[in-house]
PDB file of C-alpha atoms in Angstrom:
ATOM      1  CA  MET A   1      -1.373 -14.131  40.251  1.00 63.00           C
ATOM      2  CA  GLU A   2      -2.046 -15.065  36.695  1.00 76.00           C
ATOM      3  CA  LYS A   3      -3.097 -12.623  34.024  1.00 76.00           C
ATOM      4  CA  GLN A   4      -6.777 -13.594  34.070  1.00 77.00           C
ATOM      5  CA  GLU A   5      -6.924 -13.236  37.867  1.00 78.00           C
ATOM      6  CA  ILE A   6      -5.441  -9.739  37.651  1.00 77.00           C
ATOM      7  CA  ILE A   7      -7.956  -8.720  34.985  1.00 76.00           C
ATOM      8  CA  SER A   8     -10.819 -10.135  37.078  1.00 78.00           C
ATOM      9  CA  LEU A   9      -9.567  -8.248  40.141  1.00 78.00           C
ATOM     10  CA  ILE A  10      -9.413  -4.968  38.219  1.00 78.00           C
ATOM     11  CA  GLU A  11     -12.909  -5.515  36.786  1.00 79.00           C
ATOM     12  CA  SER A  12     -14.326  -6.247  40.250  1.00 79.00           C
ATOM     13  CA  GLN A  13     -12.647  -3.147  41.718  1.00 77.00           C
ATOM     14  CA  ILE A  14     -14.152  -0.993  38.969  1.00 78.00           C
ATOM     15  CA  ALA A  15     -17.581  -2.610  39.454  1.00 79.00           C
ATOM     16  CA  GLU A  16     -17.439  -1.953  43.214  1.00 80.00           C
ATOM     17  CA  GLY A  17     -16.458   1.674  42.587  1.00 78.00           C
ATOM     18  CA  LYS A  18     -13.140   1.455  44.418  1.00 78.00           C
ATOM     19  CA  ILE A  19     -11.288   2.389  41.219  1.00 78.00           C
ATOM     20  CA  SER A  20     -12.644   4.670  38.522  1.00 76.00           C
ATOM     21  CA  LYS A  21     -11.921   4.207  34.860  1.00 73.00           C
ATOM     22  CA  GLN A  22     -10.146   7.557  34.812  1.00 73.00           C
ATOM     23  CA  GLU A  23      -7.815   6.425  37.597  1.00 75.00           C
ATOM     24  CA  LEU A  24      -7.110   3.239  35.689  1.00 70.00           C
ATOM     25  CA  PHE A  25      -6.403   5.187  32.489  1.00 69.00           C
ATOM     26  CA  SER A  26      -4.121   7.608  34.315  1.00 69.00           C
ATOM     27  CA  ALA A  27      -2.286   4.716  36.001  1.00 68.00           C
ATOM     28  CA  LEU A  28      -1.756   3.120  32.604  1.00 68.00           C
ATOM     29  CA  SER A  29      -0.786   6.475  31.068  1.00 63.00           C
ATOM     30  CA  ILE A  30      -3.612   6.172  28.563  1.00 55.00           C
ATOM     31  CA  ASP A  31      -4.814   9.558  27.570  1.00 53.00           C
ATOM     32  CA  LYS A  32      -7.790   9.865  25.274  1.00 54.00           C
ATOM     33  CA  LYS A  33      -6.452  13.196  24.024  1.00 56.00           C
ATOM     34  CA  THR A  34      -3.197  11.547  22.977  1.00 59.00           C
ATOM     35  CA  GLU A  35      -5.084   8.846  21.097  1.00 62.00           C
ATOM     36  CA  THR A  36      -7.254  11.473  19.409  1.00 67.00           C
ATOM     37  CA  SER A  37      -4.212  13.510  18.424  1.00 69.00           C
ATOM     38  CA  LYS A  38      -2.579  10.404  16.917  1.00 72.00           C
ATOM     39  CA  ASN A  39      -5.689   9.794  14.834  1.00 76.00           C
ATOM     40  CA  LEU A  40      -5.703  13.430  13.775  1.00 80.00           C
ATOM     41  CA  ILE A  41      -2.036  13.223  12.760  1.00 80.00           C
ATOM     42  CA  ASN A  42      -2.805  10.118  10.690  1.00 77.00           C
ATOM     43  CA  ILE A  43      -5.640  11.960   8.950  1.00 83.00           C
ATOM     44  CA  PHE A  44      -3.272  14.848   8.181  1.00 84.00           C
ATOM     45  CA  TYR A  45      -0.737  12.376   6.751  1.00 79.00           C
ATOM     46  CA  ILE A  46      -3.390  11.041   4.392  1.00 80.00           C
ATOM     47  CA  ILE A  47      -4.606  14.507   3.406  1.00 87.00           C
ATOM     48  CA  GLY A  48      -1.016  15.626   2.861  1.00 84.00           C
ATOM     49  CA  ALA A  49      -0.321  12.622   0.661  1.00 78.00           C
ATOM     50  CA  ILE A  50      -3.402  13.319  -1.432  1.00 82.00           C
ATOM     51  CA  ILE A  51      -2.344  16.953  -1.830  1.00 89.00           C
ATOM     52  CA  ALA A  52       1.207  15.886  -2.725  1.00 82.00           C
ATOM     53  CA  LEU A  53      -0.038  13.340  -5.254  1.00 78.00           C
ATOM     54  CA  VAL A  54      -2.403  15.852  -6.876  1.00 86.00           C
ATOM     55  CA  GLY A  55       0.430  18.388  -6.926  1.00 84.00           C
ATOM     56  CA  ILE A  56       2.740  15.899  -8.622  1.00 74.00           C
ATOM     57  CA  ILE A  57       0.087  15.103 -11.203  1.00 80.00           C
ATOM     58  CA  ILE A  58      -0.548  18.794 -11.916  1.00 88.00           C
ATOM     59  CA  LEU A  59       3.192  19.462 -12.165  1.00 78.00           C
ATOM     60  CA  ILE A  60       3.655  16.589 -14.574  1.00 78.00           C
ATOM     61  CA  VAL A  61       0.698  17.528 -16.766  1.00 83.00           C
ATOM     62  CA  GLN A  62       1.647  21.202 -16.985  1.00 88.00           C
ATOM     63  CA  ASN A  63       5.295  20.576 -17.790  1.00 84.00           C
ATOM     64  CA  TRP A  64       5.148  17.246 -19.629  1.00 83.00           C
ATOM     65  CA  SER A  65       6.415  18.517 -22.958  1.00 84.00           C
ATOM     66  CA  ASP A  66       9.100  20.711 -21.353  1.00 88.00           C
ATOM     67  CA  ILE A  67      10.771  18.235 -18.997  1.00 85.00           C
ATOM     68  CA  GLY A  68      12.222  15.912 -21.643  1.00 84.00           C
ATOM     69  CA  LEU A  69      12.912  12.199 -21.595  1.00 85.00           C
ATOM     70  CA  VAL A  70      15.008  11.996 -18.434  1.00 87.00           C
ATOM     71  CA  GLY A  71      12.698  14.351 -16.569  1.00 87.00           C
ATOM     72  CA  ARG A  72       9.626  12.303 -17.473  1.00 85.00           C
ATOM     73  CA  ILE A  73      11.203   9.120 -16.234  1.00 87.00           C
ATOM     74  CA  LEU A  74      12.523  10.760 -13.053  1.00 88.00           C
ATOM     75  CA  VAL A  75       9.200  12.421 -12.279  1.00 84.00           C
ATOM     76  CA  THR A  76       7.234   9.190 -12.572  1.00 86.00           C
ATOM     77  CA  LEU A  77       9.458   6.188 -11.961  1.00 90.00           C
ATOM     78  CA  GLY A  78      11.957   8.140  -9.842  1.00 91.00           C
ATOM     79  CA  ILE A  79       9.305   9.417  -7.445  1.00 89.00           C
ATOM     80  CA  SER A  80       7.779   5.938  -7.312  1.00 92.00           C
ATOM     81  CA  LEU A  81      11.073   4.331  -6.329  1.00 93.00           C
ATOM     82  CA  SER A  82      12.001   7.072  -3.859  1.00 93.00           C
ATOM     83  CA  THR A  83       8.652   6.882  -2.055  1.00 91.00           C
ATOM     84  CA  TYR A  84       9.009   3.077  -1.993  1.00 93.00           C
ATOM     85  CA  VAL A  85      12.439   3.358  -0.331  1.00 93.00           C
ATOM     86  CA  ALA A  86      11.210   6.032   2.092  1.00 91.00           C
ATOM     87  CA  GLY A  87       8.198   3.909   3.041  1.00 89.00           C
ATOM     88  CA  TYR A  88      10.450   0.893   3.568  1.00 90.00           C
ATOM     89  CA  LEU A  89      12.883   2.820   5.774  1.00 90.00           C
ATOM     90  CA  ILE A  90      10.192   4.096   8.151  1.00 85.00           C
ATOM     91  CA  LYS A  91      10.121   1.380  10.793  1.00 74.00           C
ATOM     92  CA  ASP A  92       8.746   3.101  13.890  1.00 72.00           C
ATOM     93  CA  GLU A  93       5.130   2.612  14.880  1.00 69.00           C
ATOM     94  CA  GLU A  94       4.438   6.322  15.338  1.00 67.00           C
ATOM     95  CA  ARG A  95       4.805   7.009  11.614  1.00 73.00           C
ATOM     96  CA  HIS A  96       3.100   3.802  10.478  1.00 75.00           C
ATOM     97  CA  THR A  97       0.453   5.702   8.510  1.00 77.00           C
ATOM     98  CA  LEU A  98       3.051   7.865   6.779  1.00 80.00           C
ATOM     99  CA  SER A  99       4.843   4.732   5.624  1.00 85.00           C
ATOM    100  CA  GLN A 100       1.636   3.289   4.205  1.00 87.00           C
ATOM    101  CA  VAL A 101       0.870   6.571   2.429  1.00 84.00           C
ATOM    102  CA  LEU A 102       4.336   6.552   0.842  1.00 87.00           C
ATOM    103  CA  PHE A 103       3.837   2.949  -0.313  1.00 91.00           C
ATOM    104  CA  THR A 104       0.476   3.962  -1.791  1.00 89.00           C
ATOM    105  CA  MET A 105       2.018   6.826  -3.735  1.00 87.00           C
ATOM    106  CA  SER A 106       4.727   4.489  -4.961  1.00 92.00           C
ATOM    107  CA  ALA A 107       2.262   1.815  -6.061  1.00 93.00           C
ATOM    108  CA  PHE A 108       0.157   4.298  -8.036  1.00 90.00           C
ATOM    109  CA  LEU A 109       3.161   5.877  -9.742  1.00 89.00           C
ATOM    110  CA  ALA A 110       4.956   2.575 -10.497  1.00 92.00           C
ATOM    111  CA  PRO A 111       2.763   1.499 -13.447  1.00 93.00           C
ATOM    112  CA  VAL A 112       2.663   5.062 -14.765  1.00 90.00           C
ATOM    113  CA  GLY A 113       6.454   5.331 -14.600  1.00 90.00           C
ATOM    114  CA  THR A 114       6.894   1.962 -16.236  1.00 93.00           C
ATOM    115  CA  GLY A 115       4.498   2.953 -19.002  1.00 92.00           C
ATOM    116  CA  VAL A 116       6.398   6.198 -19.563  1.00 89.00           C
ATOM    117  CA  LEU A 117       9.695   4.309 -19.709  1.00 91.00           C
ATOM    118  CA  LEU A 118       8.329   1.809 -22.236  1.00 92.00           C
ATOM    119  CA  HIS A 119       6.727   4.558 -24.309  1.00 90.00           C
ATOM    120  CA  GLU A 120       9.871   6.672 -24.383  1.00 87.00           C
ATOM    121  CA  ALA A 121      12.000   3.629 -25.261  1.00 89.00           C
ATOM    122  CA  LYS A 122       9.470   2.791 -28.014  1.00 91.00           C
ATOM    123  CA  ILE A 123       9.062  -0.761 -26.734  1.00 92.00           C
ATOM    124  CA  GLU A 124       5.912  -2.536 -27.880  1.00 92.00           C
ATOM    125  CA  VAL A 125       3.744  -3.497 -24.922  1.00 91.00           C
ATOM    126  CA  THR A 126       2.643  -7.127 -25.108  1.00 90.00           C
ATOM    127  CA  PRO A 127       0.710  -9.170 -22.561  1.00 88.00           C
ATOM    128  CA  LEU A 128       3.871 -11.156 -21.816  1.00 90.00           C
ATOM    129  CA  LEU A 129       5.811  -7.956 -21.089  1.00 93.00           C
ATOM    130  CA  VAL A 130       2.984  -6.649 -18.889  1.00 93.00           C
ATOM    131  CA  SER A 131       3.004  -9.968 -17.040  1.00 93.00           C
ATOM    132  CA  ALA A 132       6.748  -9.811 -16.437  1.00 95.00           C
ATOM    133  CA  ILE A 133       6.698  -6.188 -15.275  1.00 95.00           C
ATOM    134  CA  SER A 134       3.709  -6.800 -13.003  1.00 95.00           C
ATOM    135  CA  LEU A 135       5.469  -9.822 -11.541  1.00 95.00           C
ATOM    136  CA  VAL A 136       8.528  -7.677 -10.782  1.00 96.00           C
ATOM    137  CA  TRP A 137       6.326  -5.112  -9.021  1.00 95.00           C
ATOM    138  CA  ALA A 138       4.494  -7.894  -7.132  1.00 96.00           C
ATOM    139  CA  VAL A 139       7.788  -9.354  -5.916  1.00 96.00           C
ATOM    140  CA  MET A 140       9.040  -5.903  -4.965  1.00 95.00           C
ATOM    141  CA  TYR A 141       5.946  -5.014  -2.936  1.00 95.00           C
ATOM    142  CA  GLY A 142       5.748  -8.567  -1.559  1.00 95.00           C
ATOM    143  CA  SER A 143       9.291  -8.281  -0.236  1.00 94.00           C
ATOM    144  CA  ALA A 144       8.370  -4.952   1.347  1.00 92.00           C
ATOM    145  CA  LEU A 145       5.341  -6.650   2.904  1.00 91.00           C
ATOM    146  CA  TRP A 146       7.570  -9.369   4.279  1.00 91.00           C
ATOM    147  CA  GLY A 147      10.103  -6.835   5.575  1.00 88.00           C
ATOM    148  CA  THR A 148       7.803  -4.188   7.045  1.00 87.00           C
ATOM    149  CA  ARG A 149       4.464  -5.939   7.693  1.00 84.00           C
ATOM    150  CA  LYS A 150       2.500  -2.908   6.459  1.00 85.00           C
ATOM    151  CA  SER A 151      -1.034  -4.056   5.700  1.00 85.00           C
ATOM    152  CA  ILE A 152      -1.490  -1.797   2.671  1.00 89.00           C
ATOM    153  CA  LEU A 153       1.155  -3.804   0.830  1.00 92.00           C
ATOM    154  CA  ILE A 154      -1.125  -6.852   0.772  1.00 93.00           C
ATOM    155  CA  ILE A 155      -3.419  -4.957  -1.609  1.00 93.00           C
ATOM    156  CA  PHE A 156      -0.607  -3.874  -3.933  1.00 94.00           C
ATOM    157  CA  THR A 157       1.124  -7.244  -3.974  1.00 94.00           C
ATOM    158  CA  THR A 158      -2.158  -8.956  -4.758  1.00 93.00           C
ATOM    159  CA  ALA A 159      -3.074  -6.400  -7.428  1.00 93.00           C
ATOM    160  CA  PHE A 160       0.238  -6.651  -9.263  1.00 96.00           C
ATOM    161  CA  ALA A 161       0.277 -10.462  -9.014  1.00 94.00           C
ATOM    162  CA  THR A 162      -3.290 -10.591 -10.359  1.00 92.00           C
ATOM    163  CA  VAL A 163      -2.398  -8.351 -13.306  1.00 92.00           C
ATOM    164  CA  SER A 164       0.583 -10.591 -13.995  1.00 93.00           C
ATOM    165  CA  LEU A 165      -1.612 -13.699 -13.918  1.00 90.00           C
ATOM    166  CA  TYR A 166      -4.270 -12.207 -16.196  1.00 87.00           C
ATOM    167  CA  SER A 167      -1.675 -10.974 -18.688  1.00 89.00           C
ATOM    168  CA  LEU A 168       0.175 -14.284 -18.758  1.00 89.00           C
ATOM    169  CA  ALA A 169      -3.027 -16.254 -19.199  1.00 84.00           C
ATOM    170  CA  SER A 170      -4.153 -13.867 -21.925  1.00 82.00           C
ATOM    171  CA  GLU A 171      -0.896 -14.448 -23.788  1.00 83.00           C
ATOM    172  CA  LEU A 172      -0.822 -18.213 -23.340  1.00 81.00           C
ATOM    173  CA  PHE A 173      -4.466 -19.215 -23.661  1.00 76.00           C
ATOM    174  CA  SER A 174      -6.083 -16.529 -25.803  1.00 69.00           C
ATOM    175  CA  ASN A 175      -6.329 -18.888 -28.793  1.00 67.00           C
ATOM    176  CA  LEU A 176      -7.867 -21.757 -26.800  1.00 66.00           C
ATOM    177  CA  PHE A 177     -10.724 -19.984 -25.027  1.00 61.00           C
ATOM    178  CA  TYR A 178     -13.108 -17.250 -25.793  1.00 61.00           C
ATOM    179  CA  SER A 179     -11.677 -14.345 -23.768  1.00 65.00           C
ATOM    180  CA  ASN A 180     -14.721 -13.866 -21.517  1.00 70.00           C
ATOM    181  CA  ASP A 181     -14.631 -17.516 -20.490  1.00 72.00           C
ATOM    182  CA  LEU A 182     -10.912 -17.281 -19.763  1.00 73.00           C
ATOM    183  CA  PHE A 183     -11.333 -14.239 -17.561  1.00 77.00           C
ATOM    184  CA  LYS A 184     -14.300 -15.804 -15.775  1.00 80.00           C
ATOM    185  CA  LEU A 185     -12.181 -18.830 -14.908  1.00 79.00           C
ATOM    186  CA  LEU A 186      -9.278 -16.659 -13.821  1.00 80.00           C
ATOM    187  CA  THR A 187     -11.540 -14.509 -11.667  1.00 83.00           C
ATOM    188  CA  ILE A 188     -12.861 -17.610  -9.942  1.00 86.00           C
ATOM    189  CA  PHE A 189      -9.300 -18.824  -9.406  1.00 83.00           C
ATOM    190  CA  VAL A 190      -8.130 -15.478  -8.010  1.00 84.00           C
ATOM    191  CA  GLY A 191     -11.214 -15.241  -5.786  1.00 83.00           C
ATOM    192  CA  VAL A 192     -10.599 -18.682  -4.331  1.00 85.00           C
ATOM    193  CA  ALA A 193      -6.899 -17.995  -3.885  1.00 77.00           C
TER     194      ALA A 193
END
C-alpha cells in the first residue's frame, strides 16, 4: 500500500465509525495534554526570558557606576555572547523555544554591549564603523541560522544586515543625495530583497 492509500483507508474507517479519533490518537501516542503542556512550557520559557532580561536591565541600571569598566563590558557584551553560545549549543527539538529566547536576549544585548565597549574605549562612532560592526553581527547570526535553523535568527540577521547597509550607504552617498531620498531608495531595495 502506498501512503495515500493508507491515509484514505484510515479516513474511511473513521467516517464509518469503525475507528474513533481517540483510538487513532492513542495508537499514534498523540496526547492532547502532552501537546498542551509543551505549549505551556514554551510560554514559561518566554516569560522567564522576559523576567531575566528585565532583571538584567535593572541590575545594570542600579549598579552601573559601581561595576567599573570590565564589569560593564561583561554585563552587556559578555551576557550577549554567552546567551548566543548557549542558544547555539541547544540542538534538541524539545528546548527549541528556549534556544530562540536565548538568541533573542543575545541579539538585544549585542548592540548595547558593543556601544558600551566603544564608549568605554572612547572610540568615535561613525557610520562606517556602525556598518562594519553590524555586518559582523549579521554574519554571526547568519552563521547561527545556517547551523541551527532557528527561525528567529532570520529576523536578527536581516536586521543587522539592514543596519549595515543603511550605515554604509549613509557614509558613501550622503553627499550625493538628499538623505530622505537615499533612505527611500534603500527601503525600496531592502523591501524587494
